[in-house]
mmCIF file of C-alpha atoms and ligand atoms in Angstrom:
data_model
loop_
_atom_site.group_PDB
_atom_site.id
_atom_site.type_symbol
_atom_site.label_atom_id
_atom_site.label_comp_id
_atom_site.label_asym_id
_atom_site.label_seq_id
_atom_site.Cartn_x
_atom_site.Cartn_y
_atom_site.Cartn_z
ATOM 1 C CA MET A 1 -28.274 7.542 11.706
ATOM 2 C CA ARG A 2 -25.331 8.506 13.692
ATOM 3 C CA LEU A 3 -22.871 6.014 15.665
ATOM 4 C CA GLY A 4 -20.710 7.774 16.980
ATOM 5 C CA ALA A 5 -20.154 11.874 18.423
ATOM 6 C CA ALA A 6 -17.056 11.929 16.169
ATOM 7 C CA LEU A 7 -17.784 9.735 12.999
ATOM 8 C CA GLY A 8 -20.029 6.816 12.163
ATOM 9 C CA ALA A 9 -23.383 6.625 10.876
ATOM 10 C CA GLU A 10 -25.572 3.657 9.864
ATOM 11 C CA VAL A 11 -26.597 3.916 6.020
ATOM 12 C CA ARG A 12 -30.484 1.893 5.565
ATOM 13 C CA GLY A 13 -32.161 1.123 2.199
ATOM 14 C CA ILE A 14 -29.575 -0.387 0.020
ATOM 15 C CA ASP A 15 -30.617 -3.637 -1.972
ATOM 16 C CA PHE A 16 -27.316 -5.493 -2.670
ATOM 17 C CA ASP A 17 -29.307 -7.641 -5.705
ATOM 18 C CA HIS A 18 -28.687 -4.266 -7.759
ATOM 19 C CA LEU A 19 -26.168 -1.690 -8.322
ATOM 20 C CA LEU A 20 -26.685 1.290 -6.484
ATOM 21 C CA ASP A 21 -28.670 3.951 -9.037
ATOM 22 C CA PRO A 22 -26.813 7.329 -9.220
ATOM 23 C CA GLU A 23 -28.487 9.212 -6.429
ATOM 24 C CA THR A 24 -28.347 6.296 -4.258
ATOM 25 C CA LEU A 25 -24.635 6.045 -4.658
ATOM 26 C CA ASP A 26 -23.948 9.910 -4.634
ATOM 27 C CA GLY A 27 -25.883 9.624 -1.032
ATOM 28 C CA VAL A 28 -23.272 6.834 0.457
ATOM 29 C CA HIS A 29 -20.241 8.563 -0.985
ATOM 30 C CA GLN A 30 -21.567 11.888 0.877
ATOM 31 C CA ALA A 31 -22.669 9.980 3.535
ATOM 32 C CA LEU A 32 -18.614 8.284 3.848
ATOM 33 C CA LEU A 33 -17.366 11.877 3.488
ATOM 34 C CA ASP A 34 -19.695 13.151 6.136
ATOM 35 C CA HIS A 35 -19.365 10.528 8.817
ATOM 36 C CA GLN A 36 -16.068 8.581 7.978
ATOM 37 C CA VAL A 37 -17.618 5.053 8.667
ATOM 38 C CA LEU A 38 -20.316 3.597 7.621
ATOM 39 C CA LEU A 39 -22.379 0.548 8.578
ATOM 40 C CA VAL A 40 -24.658 -1.407 6.323
ATOM 41 C CA LYS A 41 -26.532 -4.538 7.398
ATOM 42 C CA ALA A 42 -25.992 -6.780 4.546
ATOM 43 C CA PRO A 43 -26.542 -10.126 5.977
ATOM 44 C CA THR A 44 -26.632 -11.800 2.842
ATOM 45 C CA MET A 45 -24.229 -9.749 0.379
ATOM 46 C CA THR A 46 -21.965 -12.202 -1.374
ATOM 47 C CA PRO A 47 -18.519 -11.823 -2.312
ATOM 48 C CA ASP A 48 -19.473 -10.783 -5.821
ATOM 49 C CA GLN A 49 -22.175 -8.067 -4.119
ATOM 50 C CA HIS A 50 -19.286 -6.753 -2.214
ATOM 51 C CA MET A 51 -16.956 -6.740 -5.072
ATOM 52 C CA ALA A 52 -19.327 -4.738 -6.929
ATOM 53 C CA LEU A 53 -20.241 -2.139 -4.503
ATOM 54 C CA GLY A 54 -16.469 -1.460 -3.634
ATOM 55 C CA ARG A 55 -16.141 -0.820 -7.829
ATOM 56 C CA GLN A 56 -19.203 1.348 -7.550
ATOM 57 C CA LEU A 57 -17.055 3.616 -5.031
ATOM 58 C CA GLY A 58 -13.525 3.140 -7.131
ATOM 59 C CA GLU A 59 -11.396 0.473 -9.001
ATOM 60 C CA ILE A 60 -10.274 -2.104 -6.042
ATOM 61 C CA GLU A 61 -6.943 -3.685 -5.308
ATOM 62 C CA VAL A 62 -5.318 -6.770 -4.528
ATOM 63 C CA HIS A 63 -3.916 -6.259 -0.961
ATOM 64 C CA ALA A 64 -0.483 -5.922 -0.402
ATOM 65 C CA PHE A 65 -0.294 -9.116 2.124
ATOM 66 C CA PHE A 66 -3.302 -10.257 3.521
ATOM 67 C CA PRO A 67 -4.653 -13.510 2.148
ATOM 68 C CA ASN A 68 -7.472 -13.715 -0.622
ATOM 69 C CA LEU A 69 -10.394 -15.681 -1.819
ATOM 70 C CA GLY A 70 -8.744 -17.161 -4.903
ATOM 71 C CA PRO A 71 -9.447 -17.251 -8.188
ATOM 72 C CA GLY A 72 -11.440 -14.620 -9.505
ATOM 73 C CA TYR A 73 -12.245 -13.156 -6.080
ATOM 74 C CA GLU A 74 -8.396 -11.973 -5.771
ATOM 75 C CA GLN A 75 -9.391 -8.638 -4.271
ATOM 76 C CA VAL A 76 -11.514 -10.158 -1.768
ATOM 77 C CA SER A 77 -9.050 -9.921 1.313
ATOM 78 C CA VAL A 78 -9.993 -12.762 4.044
ATOM 79 C CA LEU A 79 -8.886 -12.001 7.438
ATOM 80 C CA ASP A 80 -9.214 -15.083 9.486
ATOM 81 C CA SER A 81 -7.901 -15.067 13.700
ATOM 82 C CA GLU A 82 -7.925 -19.223 13.181
ATOM 83 C CA GLU A 83 -4.675 -18.129 10.619
ATOM 84 C CA GLY A 84 -3.435 -15.263 12.527
ATOM 85 C CA THR A 85 -4.703 -12.384 10.704
ATOM 86 C CA THR A 86 -6.423 -9.765 13.000
ATOM 87 C CA ALA A 87 -5.338 -6.289 12.750
ATOM 88 C CA SER A 88 -5.151 -5.469 16.369
ATOM 89 C CA MET A 89 -2.911 -2.253 16.319
ATOM 90 C CA TRP A 90 -4.155 0.963 15.250
ATOM 91 C CA HIS A 91 -3.204 1.408 11.412
ATOM 92 C CA THR A 92 -4.598 3.355 8.213
ATOM 93 C CA ASP A 93 -4.920 0.654 5.696
ATOM 94 C CA GLU A 94 -1.392 0.404 3.476
ATOM 95 C CA THR A 95 0.047 3.648 4.239
ATOM 96 C CA PHE A 96 3.617 2.377 3.101
ATOM 97 C CA LEU A 97 2.010 2.561 -0.454
ATOM 98 C CA GLU A 98 2.354 6.467 -2.710
ATOM 99 C CA HIS A 99 -1.073 6.192 -2.903
ATOM 100 C CA PRO A 100 -3.400 4.344 -0.122
ATOM 101 C CA PRO A 101 -6.448 3.064 -0.405
ATOM 102 C CA MET A 102 -9.132 5.545 -0.354
ATOM 103 C CA GLY A 103 -11.754 3.776 1.500
ATOM 104 C CA THR A 104 -11.883 -0.142 2.558
ATOM 105 C CA LEU A 105 -15.543 -2.284 2.839
ATOM 106 C CA THR A 106 -15.480 -5.079 5.677
ATOM 107 C CA HIS A 107 -17.835 -7.521 5.923
ATOM 108 C CA ALA A 108 -18.562 -9.836 9.126
ATOM 109 C CA LYS A 109 -18.858 -13.373 8.113
ATOM 110 C CA LEU A 110 -18.225 -14.774 11.655
ATOM 111 C CA LEU A 111 -17.550 -13.831 14.807
ATOM 112 C CA PRO A 112 -16.606 -14.724 18.444
ATOM 113 C CA GLU A 113 -19.572 -14.942 20.846
ATOM 114 C CA VAL A 114 -17.724 -11.767 22.904
ATOM 115 C CA GLY A 115 -15.647 -9.159 22.135
ATOM 116 C CA GLY A 116 -13.342 -8.581 18.500
ATOM 117 C CA ASP A 117 -14.990 -4.849 18.138
ATOM 118 C CA THR A 118 -13.312 -2.875 16.042
ATOM 119 C CA MET A 119 -12.233 1.171 17.104
ATOM 120 C CA PHE A 120 -12.259 3.852 14.933
ATOM 121 C CA ALA A 121 -10.319 7.018 15.461
ATOM 122 C CA SER A 122 -11.040 10.166 13.151
ATOM 123 C CA SER A 123 -7.687 11.662 12.383
ATOM 124 C CA THR A 124 -9.195 14.969 11.341
ATOM 125 C CA ALA A 125 -11.136 15.214 14.551
ATOM 126 C CA ALA A 126 -7.963 14.356 15.907
ATOM 127 C CA TYR A 127 -6.158 17.046 13.751
ATOM 128 C CA ALA A 128 -9.022 19.843 14.318
ATOM 129 C CA ALA A 129 -8.226 19.837 18.373
ATOM 130 C CA LEU A 130 -4.622 19.993 18.235
ATOM 131 C CA SER A 131 -3.173 23.376 19.399
ATOM 132 C CA ALA A 132 -2.226 26.769 16.709
ATOM 133 C CA PRO A 133 1.550 26.495 17.817
ATOM 134 C CA MET A 134 1.040 22.454 17.547
ATOM 135 C CA LYS A 135 -0.261 22.752 14.265
ATOM 136 C CA ARG A 136 2.395 25.146 12.835
ATOM 137 C CA TYR A 137 5.232 22.998 14.084
ATOM 138 C CA LEU A 138 3.630 20.196 12.096
ATOM 139 C CA GLU A 139 3.440 21.682 8.720
ATOM 140 C CA GLY A 140 5.658 20.802 6.148
ATOM 141 C CA LEU A 141 6.682 17.587 8.208
ATOM 142 C CA THR A 142 6.687 14.257 6.833
ATOM 143 C CA ALA A 143 7.147 10.990 7.714
ATOM 144 C CA VAL A 144 7.855 7.406 6.390
ATOM 145 C CA HIS A 145 5.197 4.733 6.313
ATOM 146 C CA ASP A 146 6.820 1.327 5.690
ATOM 147 C CA LEU A 147 5.187 -2.380 5.483
ATOM 148 C CA SER A 148 9.007 -3.836 7.232
ATOM 149 C CA ARG A 149 7.664 -2.230 10.408
ATOM 150 C CA ILE A 150 5.117 -5.150 10.817
ATOM 151 C CA SER A 151 7.961 -7.431 10.572
ATOM 152 C CA GLU A 152 10.126 -5.188 13.443
ATOM 153 C CA LEU A 153 7.476 -5.030 15.690
ATOM 154 C CA ARG A 154 6.977 -9.274 15.516
ATOM 155 C CA TYR A 155 10.618 -9.569 15.466
ATOM 156 C CA ARG A 156 10.511 -7.451 18.926
ATOM 157 C CA PHE A 157 8.060 -9.881 20.215
ATOM 158 C CA GLY A 158 9.473 -13.007 19.354
ATOM 159 C CA SER A 159 6.817 -13.874 16.553
ATOM 160 C CA ALA A 160 9.484 -13.164 13.110
ATOM 161 C CA SER A 161 12.954 -14.345 12.711
ATOM 162 C CA ALA A 162 15.903 -11.727 11.959
ATOM 163 C CA ALA A 163 16.409 -12.872 8.665
ATOM 164 C CA ASP A 164 12.304 -12.493 7.794
ATOM 165 C CA TYR A 165 12.836 -8.634 9.296
ATOM 166 C CA SER A 166 15.941 -8.035 6.783
ATOM 167 C CA ALA A 167 14.550 -9.149 3.855
ATOM 168 C CA ALA A 168 11.379 -7.013 4.727
ATOM 169 C CA VAL A 169 13.652 -4.126 4.993
ATOM 170 C CA ALA A 170 15.122 -5.331 1.720
ATOM 171 C CA ASP A 171 11.818 -5.306 -0.008
ATOM 172 C CA GLU A 172 11.699 -1.340 0.243
ATOM 173 C CA ARG A 173 8.058 -0.968 0.236
ATOM 174 C CA ARG A 174 7.756 2.295 2.054
ATOM 175 C CA HIS A 175 6.601 5.764 1.264
ATOM 176 C CA ALA A 176 7.154 9.544 2.729
ATOM 177 C CA HIS A 177 3.947 11.263 3.141
ATOM 178 C CA PRO A 178 3.285 14.508 4.754
ATOM 179 C CA ILE A 179 1.979 14.229 8.566
ATOM 180 C CA VAL A 180 -0.803 16.519 8.144
ATOM 181 C CA ARG A 181 -2.607 15.463 4.734
ATOM 182 C CA THR A 182 -5.527 17.743 3.308
ATOM 183 C CA HIS A 183 -8.485 15.290 2.377
ATOM 184 C CA PRO A 184 -9.206 15.361 -1.567
ATOM 185 C CA GLU A 185 -12.669 15.696 -1.516
ATOM 186 C CA THR A 186 -13.860 17.488 2.257
ATOM 187 C CA GLY A 187 -10.370 19.792 1.887
ATOM 188 C CA ALA A 188 -9.981 18.712 5.853
ATOM 189 C CA PRO A 189 -6.862 18.381 7.144
ATOM 190 C CA GLY A 190 -5.830 15.311 9.018
ATOM 191 C CA LEU A 191 -3.132 13.828 10.970
ATOM 192 C CA PHE A 192 -1.502 10.706 8.865
ATOM 193 C CA VAL A 193 0.800 8.933 10.777
ATOM 194 C CA ASN A 194 -0.016 5.235 12.411
ATOM 195 C CA PRO A 195 1.613 2.783 14.783
ATOM 196 C CA THR A 196 1.668 0.014 12.420
ATOM 197 C CA TYR A 197 3.370 1.590 9.439
ATOM 198 C CA THR A 198 5.247 4.949 10.614
ATOM 199 C CA ARG A 199 8.873 4.149 10.819
ATOM 200 C CA HIS A 200 10.244 8.100 11.306
ATOM 201 C CA VAL A 201 9.701 11.410 10.953
ATOM 202 C CA VAL A 202 11.955 12.558 8.121
ATOM 203 C CA GLY A 203 14.850 15.245 9.483
ATOM 204 C CA LEU A 204 14.146 14.337 12.647
ATOM 205 C CA PRO A 205 16.428 12.583 15.434
ATOM 206 C CA PRO A 206 14.908 9.233 16.322
ATOM 207 C CA ASP A 207 14.161 10.288 19.847
ATOM 208 C CA GLU A 208 12.397 13.045 19.132
ATOM 209 C CA SER A 209 10.605 11.343 15.878
ATOM 210 C CA ASP A 210 9.622 8.873 18.539
ATOM 211 C CA MET A 211 8.400 11.411 21.235
ATOM 212 C CA LEU A 212 5.996 13.326 18.536
ATOM 213 C CA LEU A 213 4.993 10.301 17.136
ATOM 214 C CA ALA A 214 3.791 8.878 20.296
ATOM 215 C CA TYR A 215 2.407 12.039 21.372
ATOM 216 C CA LEU A 216 0.103 12.335 18.001
ATOM 217 C CA TYR A 217 -1.233 8.055 18.480
ATOM 218 C CA ARG A 218 -1.918 9.172 22.193
ATOM 219 C CA HIS A 219 -3.774 12.346 20.868
ATOM 220 C CA THR A 220 -5.850 11.048 17.872
ATOM 221 C CA THR A 221 -7.134 8.148 19.974
ATOM 222 C CA LYS A 222 -8.530 10.155 22.500
ATOM 223 C CA GLU A 223 -11.944 8.878 23.541
ATOM 224 C CA PRO A 224 -13.770 11.783 21.993
ATOM 225 C CA PHE A 225 -12.122 10.597 18.159
ATOM 226 C CA THR A 226 -13.425 7.672 18.372
ATOM 227 C CA TYR A 227 -16.192 5.086 17.474
ATOM 228 C CA ARG A 228 -16.267 1.562 18.774
ATOM 229 C CA HIS A 229 -17.879 -0.901 16.584
ATOM 230 C CA ARG A 230 -19.687 -3.911 18.308
ATOM 231 C CA TRP A 231 -19.871 -6.130 14.990
ATOM 232 C CA GLU A 232 -22.822 -8.408 14.626
ATOM 233 C CA GLU A 233 -22.628 -11.377 11.759
ATOM 234 C CA GLY A 234 -23.182 -9.971 7.915
ATOM 235 C CA ASP A 235 -22.496 -6.237 9.440
ATOM 236 C CA LEU A 236 -20.792 -4.247 6.414
ATOM 237 C CA LEU A 237 -18.318 -1.417 7.518
ATOM 238 C CA ILE A 238 -17.226 1.368 5.171
ATOM 239 C CA TRP A 239 -14.120 3.382 6.398
ATOM 240 C CA ASP A 240 -12.610 6.646 4.447
ATOM 241 C CA ASN A 241 -9.282 5.374 4.816
ATOM 242 C CA ARG A 242 -8.111 9.057 4.133
ATOM 243 C CA ALA A 243 -9.472 10.491 7.653
ATOM 244 C CA THR A 244 -9.086 7.626 10.026
ATOM 245 C CA MET A 245 -7.207 5.175 11.775
ATOM 246 C CA HIS A 246 -8.658 1.568 12.868
ATOM 247 C CA MET A 247 -7.790 -1.258 15.304
ATOM 248 C CA VAL A 248 -9.186 -4.925 16.187
ATOM 249 C CA LEU A 249 -9.606 -5.334 20.069
ATOM 250 C CA ALA A 250 -8.107 -8.962 20.232
ATOM 251 C CA ASP A 251 -9.948 -9.497 23.558
ATOM 252 C CA PHE A 252 -12.028 -12.842 21.804
ATOM 253 C CA GLY A 253 -11.458 -16.293 21.657
ATOM 254 C CA GLY A 254 -13.152 -17.603 19.353
ATOM 255 C CA ARG A 255 -13.110 -17.379 15.013
ATOM 256 C CA ARG A 256 -13.597 -13.815 13.948
ATOM 257 C CA LEU A 257 -13.783 -14.243 9.938
ATOM 258 C CA MET A 258 -13.817 -11.622 7.966
ATOM 259 C CA TYR A 259 -13.845 -10.229 4.242
ATOM 260 C CA ARG A 260 -12.488 -7.320 3.314
ATOM 261 C CA VAL A 261 -12.424 -4.978 -0.391
ATOM 262 C CA SER A 262 -10.314 -1.756 -0.213
ATOM 263 C CA VAL A 263 -10.586 0.839 -2.770
ATOM 264 C CA VAL A 264 -7.468 2.497 -4.687
ATOM 265 C CA GLY A 265 -6.678 6.312 -3.630
ATOM 266 C CA THR A 266 -5.207 8.240 -6.457
ATOM 267 C CA HIS A 267 -6.384 11.761 -5.700
ATOM 268 C CA GLU A 268 -4.256 12.334 -2.441
ATOM 269 C CA ARG A 269 -3.191 16.057 -1.961
HETATM 270 O O1 AKG B 301 -11.100 -7.136 11.152
HETATM 271 C C1 AKG B 301 -11.390 -5.368 11.221
HETATM 272 O O2 AKG B 301 -12.318 -5.326 12.045
HETATM 273 C C2 AKG B 301 -10.842 -4.588 10.435
HETATM 274 C C3 AKG B 301 -9.983 -4.964 9.522
HETATM 275 C C4 AKG B 301 -8.924 -4.190 9.547
HETATM 276 O O3 AKG B 301 -8.244 -3.619 10.251
HETATM 277 C C5 AKG B 301 -8.342 -3.665 8.210
HETATM 278 O O4 AKG B 301 -9.007 -4.489 7.429
HETATM 279 O O5 AKG B 301 -7.625 -3.271 7.696
#
């Protein structure tokens, strides 16, 4: 069942007590390519089952900086609003890596009474809607994605020190990616920049780079390219990290606790 016009669909009939049989796995994989964000109702799914499902889609990673469930469960990251971990700015996961994850599976454990929805945007739908001259302009441009951008923003807003920011820059966790990337499986071109990690467009002066990136963010997050997920506890969302951006709406008060597993991406083009 489709959830949004541009992206999002619900998949039913997954039995978490068993590994997916090859036919069901192919179906889930194809649905992910077709719809970019999948909802699976998984109220009883355990962290072991969460990891097992991730492993059926590929190798699962230990996230670069999120805390995790600890020994034996390092690949299950914990996003707990009470620990200050709420990803409330548009991003594609870990794009500062040479090979960002191909997808992420996020499970809602505890939700606030109201709010805390997650927004998704389809970067392939956004690219398709650009004018031909803009598509030509973007061809061949690359942008640097840098983990230290988070510290820079925190520094600007007063929640990180200059020393923290400098240390993050010195860490050199960055990578340049084409602004338009071809999806390795569907062949669809998509915009591949995001305000959390993308620092600048290579070869452009700062004001041109800022202007271009600001335009691309505004364009990609236009309503027709988005899907808003209103979570229920036990929801599992699987997103294609090669074709989407997402952000949590920080419009909630109570605790919001999510477990997440990311699948390593190795087939970028
Ligand atoms: O908590 C969510 O809904 C999304 C989490 C997120 O942004 C992430 O896992 O990268």
